[in-house]
mmCIF file of C-alpha atoms and ligand atoms in Angstrom:
data_model
loop_
_atom_site.group_PDB
_atom_site.id
_atom_site.type_symbol
_atom_site.label_atom_id
_atom_site.label_comp_id
_atom_site.label_asym_id
_atom_site.label_seq_id
_atom_site.Cartn_x
_atom_site.Cartn_y
_atom_site.Cartn_z
ATOM 1 C CA UNK A 1 48.147 165.328 -76.638
ATOM 2 C CA UNK A 2 48.987 168.307 -75.095
ATOM 3 C CA UNK A 3 46.192 170.115 -72.849
ATOM 4 C CA UNK A 4 44.503 173.007 -73.768
ATOM 5 C CA UNK A 5 45.350 175.901 -72.159
ATOM 6 C CA UNK A 6 42.437 177.684 -69.782
ATOM 7 C CA UNK A 7 43.805 180.897 -69.391
ATOM 8 C CA UNK A 8 42.269 183.246 -66.791
ATOM 9 C CA UNK A 9 43.847 186.630 -67.923
ATOM 10 C CA UNK A 10 41.109 187.382 -71.257
ATOM 11 C CA UNK A 11 38.406 186.844 -68.290
ATOM 12 C CA UNK A 12 40.365 188.990 -65.881
ATOM 13 C CA UNK A 13 40.676 191.657 -68.147
ATOM 14 C CA UNK A 14 36.589 191.418 -69.387
ATOM 15 C CA UNK A 15 35.979 191.544 -65.813
ATOM 16 C CA UNK A 16 38.665 194.947 -64.724
ATOM 17 C CA UNK A 17 36.755 196.628 -67.895
ATOM 18 C CA UNK A 18 33.686 196.176 -66.599
ATOM 19 C CA UNK A 19 34.294 197.110 -63.068
ATOM 20 C CA UNK A 20 35.887 200.800 -64.296
ATOM 21 C CA UNK A 21 32.820 201.448 -65.861
ATOM 22 C CA UNK A 22 30.699 200.684 -62.661
ATOM 23 C CA UNK A 23 33.555 202.752 -60.438
ATOM 24 C CA UNK A 24 33.045 205.807 -62.789
ATOM 25 C CA UNK A 25 29.660 205.888 -62.677
ATOM 26 C CA UNK A 26 29.729 205.408 -58.766
ATOM 27 C CA UNK A 27 32.214 207.829 -58.275
ATOM 28 C CA UNK A 28 29.976 210.497 -61.170
ATOM 29 C CA UNK A 29 27.017 209.577 -58.727
ATOM 30 C CA UNK A 30 29.462 210.638 -55.492
ATOM 31 C CA UNK A 31 30.306 207.272 -54.166
ATOM 32 C CA UNK A 32 34.228 206.400 -54.600
ATOM 33 C CA UNK A 33 34.079 202.490 -54.069
ATOM 34 C CA UNK A 34 36.729 201.961 -51.148
ATOM 35 C CA UNK A 35 38.579 198.619 -50.111
ATOM 36 C CA UNK A 36 40.236 197.990 -46.654
ATOM 37 C CA UNK A 37 42.600 194.977 -46.697
ATOM 38 C CA UNK A 38 43.408 194.668 -43.144
ATOM 39 C CA UNK A 39 47.034 192.443 -42.427
ATOM 40 C CA UNK A 40 48.797 191.456 -39.204
ATOM 41 C CA UNK A 41 51.692 189.303 -41.163
ATOM 42 C CA UNK A 42 55.141 189.950 -42.419
ATOM 43 C CA UNK A 43 54.964 187.256 -44.347
ATOM 44 C CA UNK A 44 56.418 188.144 -47.849
ATOM 45 C CA UNK A 45 53.874 186.582 -50.392
ATOM 46 C CA UNK A 46 50.936 188.145 -48.453
ATOM 47 C CA UNK A 47 52.291 191.144 -48.790
ATOM 48 C CA UNK A 48 52.964 190.327 -52.766
ATOM 49 C CA UNK A 49 49.697 189.521 -52.611
ATOM 50 C CA UNK A 50 48.239 192.908 -50.939
ATOM 51 C CA UNK A 51 50.547 195.165 -53.140
ATOM 52 C CA UNK A 52 48.720 193.555 -56.159
ATOM 53 C CA UNK A 53 45.437 193.993 -55.109
ATOM 54 C CA UNK A 54 46.411 197.855 -54.329
ATOM 55 C CA UNK A 55 47.507 198.215 -57.936
ATOM 56 C CA UNK A 56 45.134 196.326 -59.349
ATOM 57 C CA UNK A 57 42.331 198.301 -57.353
ATOM 58 C CA UNK A 58 43.734 201.885 -58.197
ATOM 59 C CA UNK A 59 44.099 201.143 -62.082
ATOM 60 C CA UNK A 60 40.160 200.186 -62.056
ATOM 61 C CA UNK A 61 39.317 203.380 -60.192
ATOM 62 C CA UNK A 62 38.462 201.695 -56.291
ATOM 63 C CA UNK A 63 40.680 203.291 -53.679
ATOM 64 C CA UNK A 64 42.239 200.576 -51.751
ATOM 65 C CA UNK A 65 43.442 201.268 -48.215
ATOM 66 C CA UNK A 66 45.672 198.724 -46.163
ATOM 67 C CA UNK A 67 45.964 198.639 -42.689
ATOM 68 C CA UNK A 68 48.765 196.873 -41.587
ATOM 69 C CA UNK A 69 48.473 196.052 -37.603
ATOM 70 C CA UNK A 70 51.488 194.697 -37.693
ATOM 71 C CA UNK A 71 52.875 190.885 -37.195
ATOM 72 C CA UNK A 72 52.688 190.944 -33.619
ATOM 73 C CA UNK A 73 49.288 192.162 -33.097
ATOM 74 C CA UNK A 74 46.801 191.180 -30.747
ATOM 75 C CA UNK A 75 43.816 189.237 -31.793
ATOM 76 C CA UNK A 76 41.660 192.350 -29.857
ATOM 77 C CA UNK A 77 43.033 194.512 -31.837
ATOM 78 C CA UNK A 78 41.837 192.836 -34.750
ATOM 79 C CA UNK A 79 38.708 192.572 -34.095
ATOM 80 C CA UNK A 80 37.907 196.000 -33.074
ATOM 81 C CA UNK A 81 39.944 196.943 -35.919
ATOM 82 C CA UNK A 82 37.209 195.055 -38.588
ATOM 83 C CA UNK A 83 34.579 196.581 -36.132
ATOM 84 C CA UNK A 84 35.526 199.851 -37.003
ATOM 85 C CA UNK A 85 35.849 199.346 -41.055
ATOM 86 C CA UNK A 86 32.479 197.588 -40.703
ATOM 87 C CA UNK A 87 30.909 200.440 -39.286
ATOM 88 C CA UNK A 88 32.389 203.153 -41.415
ATOM 89 C CA UNK A 89 30.180 204.462 -44.311
ATOM 90 C CA UNK A 90 33.385 205.288 -46.606
ATOM 91 C CA UNK A 91 34.519 201.664 -46.765
ATOM 92 C CA UNK A 92 32.184 199.286 -48.950
ATOM 93 C CA UNK A 93 34.916 196.558 -48.546
ATOM 94 C CA UNK A 94 36.876 194.355 -46.103
ATOM 95 C CA UNK A 95 39.709 191.699 -46.637
ATOM 96 C CA UNK A 96 41.439 190.401 -43.627
ATOM 97 C CA UNK A 97 44.303 189.177 -44.628
ATOM 98 C CA UNK A 98 46.380 185.970 -43.694
ATOM 99 C CA UNK A 99 48.294 184.127 -42.392
ATOM 100 C CA UNK A 100 46.958 186.253 -39.176
ATOM 101 C CA UNK A 101 49.154 185.869 -35.839
ATOM 102 C CA UNK A 102 49.766 182.750 -33.731
ATOM 103 C CA UNK A 103 46.185 181.863 -31.981
ATOM 104 C CA UNK A 104 44.105 183.940 -34.658
ATOM 105 C CA UNK A 105 41.482 181.898 -36.439
ATOM 106 C CA UNK A 106 40.229 183.823 -39.553
ATOM 107 C CA UNK A 107 36.999 182.416 -39.510
ATOM 108 C CA UNK A 108 36.529 183.670 -35.665
ATOM 109 C CA UNK A 109 37.825 186.920 -36.540
ATOM 110 C CA UNK A 110 35.626 187.404 -39.910
ATOM 111 C CA UNK A 111 32.567 187.399 -37.969
ATOM 112 C CA UNK A 112 33.155 190.720 -37.494
ATOM 113 C CA UNK A 113 33.561 191.832 -40.961
ATOM 114 C CA UNK A 114 29.623 193.117 -41.655
ATOM 115 C CA UNK A 115 28.781 190.505 -44.397
ATOM 116 C CA UNK A 116 27.585 193.384 -47.093
ATOM 117 C CA UNK A 117 31.228 194.207 -47.059
ATOM 118 C CA UNK A 118 32.441 190.625 -47.198
ATOM 119 C CA UNK A 119 33.902 191.146 -50.186
ATOM 120 C CA UNK A 120 35.910 187.559 -49.899
ATOM 121 C CA UNK A 121 33.250 185.811 -48.356
ATOM 122 C CA UNK A 122 35.333 185.163 -45.005
ATOM 123 C CA UNK A 123 32.817 185.380 -42.975
ATOM 124 C CA UNK A 124 31.046 182.368 -41.920
ATOM 125 C CA UNK A 125 27.399 183.558 -42.375
ATOM 126 C CA UNK A 126 28.599 183.967 -46.249
ATOM 127 C CA UNK A 127 29.381 180.502 -46.293
ATOM 128 C CA UNK A 128 26.099 179.495 -44.647
ATOM 129 C CA UNK A 129 24.077 181.462 -47.043
ATOM 130 C CA UNK A 130 26.593 180.186 -50.165
ATOM 131 C CA UNK A 131 25.995 176.745 -49.026
ATOM 132 C CA UNK A 132 21.697 177.301 -47.981
ATOM 133 C CA UNK A 133 21.490 179.135 -51.851
ATOM 134 C CA UNK A 134 21.088 182.976 -50.209
ATOM 135 C CA UNK A 135 22.687 185.344 -52.020
ATOM 136 C CA UNK A 136 26.232 185.955 -50.386
ATOM 137 C CA UNK A 137 29.720 187.049 -51.948
ATOM 138 C CA UNK A 138 31.613 184.163 -52.407
ATOM 139 C CA UNK A 139 35.431 183.946 -51.513
ATOM 140 C CA UNK A 140 36.897 185.122 -55.088
ATOM 141 C CA UNK A 141 39.248 182.444 -55.592
ATOM 142 C CA UNK A 142 36.289 179.780 -55.241
ATOM 143 C CA UNK A 143 34.350 181.522 -57.289
ATOM 144 C CA UNK A 144 37.069 182.143 -60.266
ATOM 145 C CA UNK A 145 37.389 178.487 -60.399
ATOM 146 C CA UNK A 146 34.016 178.395 -61.759
ATOM 147 C CA UNK A 147 34.185 181.537 -63.674
ATOM 148 C CA UNK A 148 36.794 180.035 -65.591
ATOM 149 C CA UNK A 149 34.801 176.997 -66.121
ATOM 150 C CA UNK A 150 32.266 179.204 -67.982
ATOM 151 C CA UNK A 151 34.604 181.711 -69.976
ATOM 152 C CA UNK A 152 35.889 178.158 -71.491
ATOM 153 C CA UNK A 153 32.335 176.703 -72.018
ATOM 154 C CA UNK A 154 33.012 173.850 -69.788
ATOM 155 C CA UNK A 155 29.533 171.916 -68.710
ATOM 156 C CA UNK A 156 29.597 171.267 -65.039
ATOM 157 C CA UNK A 157 26.084 169.821 -65.472
ATOM 158 C CA UNK A 158 25.854 166.249 -64.123
ATOM 159 C CA UNK A 159 30.036 165.979 -64.183
ATOM 160 C CA UNK A 160 31.948 164.243 -61.360
ATOM 161 C CA UNK A 161 34.204 167.328 -60.138
ATOM 162 C CA UNK A 162 36.788 166.412 -57.486
ATOM 163 C CA UNK A 163 38.221 169.272 -55.420
ATOM 164 C CA UNK A 164 41.128 168.406 -53.114
ATOM 165 C CA UNK A 165 41.686 170.812 -50.542
ATOM 166 C CA UNK A 166 38.588 171.273 -47.819
ATOM 167 C CA UNK A 167 39.804 174.973 -46.794
ATOM 168 C CA UNK A 168 36.299 177.141 -46.023
ATOM 169 C CA UNK A 169 38.103 179.545 -48.160
ATOM 170 C CA UNK A 170 38.320 178.024 -51.801
ATOM 171 C CA UNK A 171 37.574 174.186 -51.149
ATOM 172 C CA UNK A 172 34.460 174.179 -49.634
ATOM 173 C CA UNK A 173 33.214 177.162 -50.806
ATOM 174 C CA UNK A 174 34.542 175.724 -54.293
ATOM 175 C CA UNK A 175 32.480 172.627 -54.011
ATOM 176 C CA UNK A 176 29.672 174.162 -53.070
ATOM 177 C CA UNK A 177 29.358 176.403 -56.143
ATOM 178 C CA UNK A 178 30.487 173.709 -58.280
ATOM 179 C CA UNK A 179 27.208 171.668 -56.919
ATOM 180 C CA UNK A 180 24.806 174.334 -57.112
ATOM 181 C CA UNK A 181 26.107 174.361 -60.991
ATOM 182 C CA UNK A 182 24.518 170.538 -60.570
ATOM 183 C CA UNK A 183 28.298 169.202 -60.671
ATOM 184 C CA UNK A 184 28.787 165.406 -58.628
ATOM 185 C CA UNK A 185 31.281 166.990 -56.333
ATOM 186 C CA UNK A 186 34.063 164.900 -54.346
ATOM 187 C CA UNK A 187 35.172 167.205 -51.634
ATOM 188 C CA UNK A 188 38.762 165.242 -50.524
ATOM 189 C CA UNK A 189 41.462 166.552 -47.767
ATOM 190 C CA UNK A 190 44.732 164.938 -46.211
ATOM 191 C CA UNK A 191 42.594 162.144 -44.943
ATOM 192 C CA UNK A 192 41.604 160.548 -47.979
ATOM 193 C CA UNK A 193 42.552 157.267 -48.585
ATOM 194 C CA UNK A 194 43.897 156.312 -52.160
ATOM 195 C CA UNK A 195 43.241 159.854 -53.308
ATOM 196 C CA UNK A 196 44.731 159.045 -57.143
ATOM 197 C CA UNK A 197 41.555 156.600 -57.373
ATOM 198 C CA UNK A 198 39.354 158.999 -56.570
ATOM 199 C CA UNK A 199 40.588 162.079 -58.673
ATOM 200 C CA UNK A 200 41.393 159.572 -61.726
ATOM 201 C CA UNK A 201 37.683 158.983 -61.777
ATOM 202 C CA UNK A 202 36.848 162.764 -61.916
ATOM 203 C CA UNK A 203 36.213 164.649 -65.306
ATOM 204 C CA UNK A 204 37.154 168.150 -64.146
ATOM 205 C CA UNK A 205 39.918 167.979 -61.110
ATOM 206 C CA UNK A 206 40.305 171.233 -58.719
ATOM 207 C CA UNK A 207 43.215 171.209 -56.859
ATOM 208 C CA UNK A 208 43.073 173.734 -53.852
ATOM 209 C CA UNK A 209 45.938 171.668 -51.759
ATOM 210 C CA UNK A 210 49.070 174.033 -51.022
ATOM 211 C CA UNK A 211 51.828 171.612 -52.137
ATOM 212 C CA UNK A 212 53.830 172.758 -54.848
ATOM 213 C CA UNK A 213 52.900 170.367 -57.910
ATOM 214 C CA UNK A 214 51.587 167.298 -55.534
ATOM 215 C CA UNK A 215 48.873 166.591 -58.291
ATOM 216 C CA UNK A 216 51.410 164.639 -60.664
ATOM 217 C CA UNK A 217 49.786 162.948 -63.808
ATOM 218 C CA UNK A 218 49.005 159.610 -62.139
ATOM 219 C CA UNK A 219 46.060 161.742 -60.730
ATOM 220 C CA UNK A 220 44.513 162.430 -63.639
ATOM 221 C CA UNK A 221 41.690 161.105 -65.771
ATOM 222 C CA UNK A 222 43.206 160.872 -70.050
ATOM 223 C CA UNK A 223 41.195 164.136 -71.321
ATOM 224 C CA UNK A 224 40.324 165.441 -67.917
ATOM 225 C CA UNK A 225 39.852 169.372 -66.965
ATOM 226 C CA UNK A 226 42.587 169.891 -64.582
ATOM 227 C CA UNK A 227 41.808 173.465 -62.469
ATOM 228 C CA UNK A 228 45.324 174.761 -60.730
ATOM 229 C CA UNK A 229 44.753 176.645 -57.699
ATOM 230 C CA UNK A 230 47.716 176.404 -56.481
ATOM 231 C CA UNK A 231 50.160 179.593 -56.192
ATOM 232 C CA UNK A 232 53.314 178.040 -54.304
ATOM 233 C CA UNK A 233 55.909 180.928 -54.000
ATOM 234 C CA UNK A 234 59.425 179.412 -55.536
ATOM 235 C CA UNK A 235 62.857 180.374 -54.828
ATOM 236 C CA UNK A 236 63.879 182.391 -57.452
ATOM 237 C CA UNK A 237 60.349 184.628 -56.566
ATOM 238 C CA UNK A 238 58.426 182.795 -59.288
ATOM 239 C CA UNK A 239 54.855 180.619 -58.795
ATOM 240 C CA UNK A 240 54.251 176.884 -59.115
ATOM 241 C CA UNK A 241 50.982 175.370 -58.500
ATOM 242 C CA UNK A 242 49.598 172.611 -56.759
ATOM 243 C CA UNK A 243 49.729 170.442 -59.776
ATOM 244 C CA UNK A 244 52.889 169.151 -61.989
ATOM 245 C CA UNK A 245 52.332 171.016 -65.287
ATOM 246 C CA UNK A 246 54.378 169.493 -67.423
ATOM 247 C CA UNK A 247 53.292 166.041 -66.221
ATOM 248 C CA UNK A 248 49.838 166.986 -66.327
ATOM 249 C CA UNK A 249 49.078 168.841 -69.621
ATOM 250 C CA UNK A 250 50.851 165.063 -71.368
ATOM 251 C CA UNK A 251 47.758 163.900 -70.077
ATOM 252 C CA UNK A 252 44.784 165.870 -69.256
ATOM 253 C CA UNK A 253 42.364 168.096 -71.985
ATOM 254 C CA UNK A 254 43.053 171.130 -70.204
ATOM 255 C CA UNK A 255 44.873 172.873 -67.678
ATOM 256 C CA UNK A 256 44.454 175.975 -65.845
ATOM 257 C CA UNK A 257 48.822 177.878 -66.060
ATOM 258 C CA UNK A 258 50.125 179.091 -63.015
ATOM 259 C CA UNK A 259 50.526 182.037 -63.108
ATOM 260 C CA UNK A 260 47.821 183.239 -65.294
ATOM 261 C CA UNK A 261 44.674 181.111 -64.380
ATOM 262 C CA UNK A 262 42.973 181.378 -61.421
ATOM 263 C CA UNK A 263 44.829 184.082 -59.772
ATOM 264 C CA UNK A 264 44.010 186.990 -62.010
ATOM 265 C CA UNK A 265 40.326 186.123 -61.928
ATOM 266 C CA UNK A 266 40.696 185.927 -58.299
ATOM 267 C CA UNK A 267 41.946 189.611 -57.807
ATOM 268 C CA UNK A 268 39.449 190.860 -60.722
ATOM 269 C CA UNK A 269 36.262 189.451 -58.522
ATOM 270 C CA UNK A 270 37.601 190.628 -55.586
ATOM 271 C CA UNK A 271 37.366 194.200 -57.399
ATOM 272 C CA UNK A 272 33.964 193.360 -58.692
ATOM 273 C CA UNK A 273 32.830 192.114 -55.461
ATOM 274 C CA UNK A 274 33.700 195.538 -54.024
ATOM 275 C CA UNK A 275 31.831 198.050 -56.885
ATOM 276 C CA UNK A 276 28.824 195.669 -56.294
ATOM 277 C CA UNK A 277 29.153 196.332 -52.314
ATOM 278 C CA UNK A 278 29.724 200.041 -53.107
ATOM 279 C CA UNK A 279 26.588 199.980 -55.590
ATOM 280 C CA UNK A 280 24.546 198.675 -52.503
HETATM 281 P P1 NAP B 301 45.033 175.453 -46.931
HETATM 282 O O1 NAP B 301 43.858 175.870 -45.739
HETATM 283 O O2 NAP B 301 46.288 175.118 -46.345
HETATM 284 O O3 NAP B 301 44.175 173.757 -46.978
HETATM 285 C C1 NAP B 301 44.360 173.049 -47.864
HETATM 286 C C2 NAP B 301 43.875 171.716 -48.096
HETATM 287 O O4 NAP B 301 44.328 170.768 -48.795
HETATM 288 C C3 NAP B 301 43.316 171.120 -46.243
HETATM 289 O O5 NAP B 301 41.867 171.067 -46.567
HETATM 290 C C4 NAP B 301 44.293 169.654 -46.789
HETATM 291 O O6 NAP B 301 43.391 168.749 -46.016
HETATM 292 C C5 NAP B 301 44.187 169.416 -48.158
HETATM 293 N N1 NAP B 301 45.624 168.436 -48.476
HETATM 294 C C6 NAP B 301 46.833 169.004 -47.915
HETATM 295 N N2 NAP B 301 47.731 168.079 -48.301
HETATM 296 C C7 NAP B 301 47.095 167.253 -48.361
HETATM 297 C C8 NAP B 301 47.119 165.960 -49.135
HETATM 298 N N3 NAP B 301 48.697 165.042 -49.348
HETATM 299 N N4 NAP B 301 46.369 165.123 -49.896
HETATM 300 C C9 NAP B 301 45.307 165.309 -50.049
HETATM 301 N N5 NAP B 301 44.871 166.901 -49.322
HETATM 302 C C10 NAP B 301 45.565 167.533 -48.897
HETATM 303 O O7 NAP B 301 45.145 176.248 -48.238
HETATM 304 P P2 NAP B 301 43.979 176.706 -48.617
HETATM 305 O O8 NAP B 301 44.072 178.432 -48.060
HETATM 306 O O9 NAP B 301 42.851 176.294 -49.169
HETATM 307 O O10 NAP B 301 44.606 177.048 -50.549
HETATM 308 C C11 NAP B 301 44.993 176.390 -51.473
HETATM 309 C C12 NAP B 301 46.096 176.077 -52.290
HETATM 310 O O11 NAP B 301 45.470 177.705 -52.852
HETATM 311 C C13 NAP B 301 47.096 177.177 -51.720
HETATM 312 O O12 NAP B 301 48.460 176.703 -52.579
HETATM 313 C C14 NAP B 301 46.781 178.347 -51.550
HETATM 314 O O13 NAP B 301 48.225 179.211 -52.250
HETATM 315 C C15 NAP B 301 46.319 178.862 -52.924
HETATM 316 N N6 NAP B 301 45.778 180.203 -53.025
HETATM 317 C C16 NAP B 301 45.484 180.288 -54.084
HETATM 318 C C17 NAP B 301 44.638 182.024 -54.253
HETATM 319 C C18 NAP B 301 44.469 181.871 -55.674
HETATM 320 O O14 NAP B 301 43.889 183.038 -55.819
HETATM 321 N N7 NAP B 301 44.668 181.806 -56.842
HETATM 322 C C19 NAP B 301 44.213 182.287 -53.288
HETATM 323 C C20 NAP B 301 43.563 181.600 -52.282
HETATM 324 C C21 NAP B 301 44.453 180.417 -52.409
HETATM 325 P P3 NAP B 301 43.306 168.768 -44.374
HETATM 326 O O15 NAP B 301 41.577 170.201 -44.303
HETATM 327 O O16 NAP B 301 42.984 167.218 -43.991
HETATM 328 O O17 NAP B 301 44.536 169.263 -43.657
#
């Protein structure tokens, strides 16, 4: 058996097409959608990610401003910058890029992003609203998990989904979005006992661990749907997921590729959130 490939590229292209039209309409009406990305790191993969967001924004007609505060930046400087951007009328979306300088906590700083501009759902208020079923921007990666499943017509109602990872930006919001779709969700983490026994009981497995190829075939129910959120850089400048794709493809029913799965949909959704924020 070889798993069906759940590509994210087509869906991402469709979303980018819609965003391009919406951005053009906004510009025609006098508003240029603008996204600000605040960075305070010299991490190479973060720089790669920020430049890919910037290029993608450019292509759809969103102005992307990268505010690089430097890796040794003071926490209060980051807080002040987020406050300034939140107050700036011409800025519609704000992303605070990780990693952050030592001692800085994403949730704490992101609380300073105006929720109406919080296009990557990093402000704890956004997560609270999401959990409560109120309108909010979901973290784009978490939303991408559900969007890919929808795009490939995978029904979630009543199915058992195991989410491996409980970060505030991926695991937790993904679990709540799946719960909102009436899946039965188990959230697993580093202290989970006998992880493989739990994931092997799941119809859908979402891997958001940050450990290259950690999820091997023994973690997967034969025929299950496997969603790989992992983006781990390799020594040769490539990317591998949290799932051992070769082994799992022989056992799962369907699997998202890395690259080309969750990643492109995440970027496209960030752009969608930005035009939505600009339209408000
Ligand atoms: P994170 O903050 O490091 O969280 C990792 C989670 O995995 C934690 O909850 C941790 O548990 C859990 N974990 C670690 N080792 C484990 C183990 N051996 N068994 C079970 N659980 C374990 O990472 P993140 O920000 O959520 O990101 C997760 C992955 O998604 C990374 O590969 C990241 O690069 C990728 N990512 C991709 C995109 C995209 O656009 N595709 C965007 C963002 C992130 P504890 O809570 O107990 O520590």
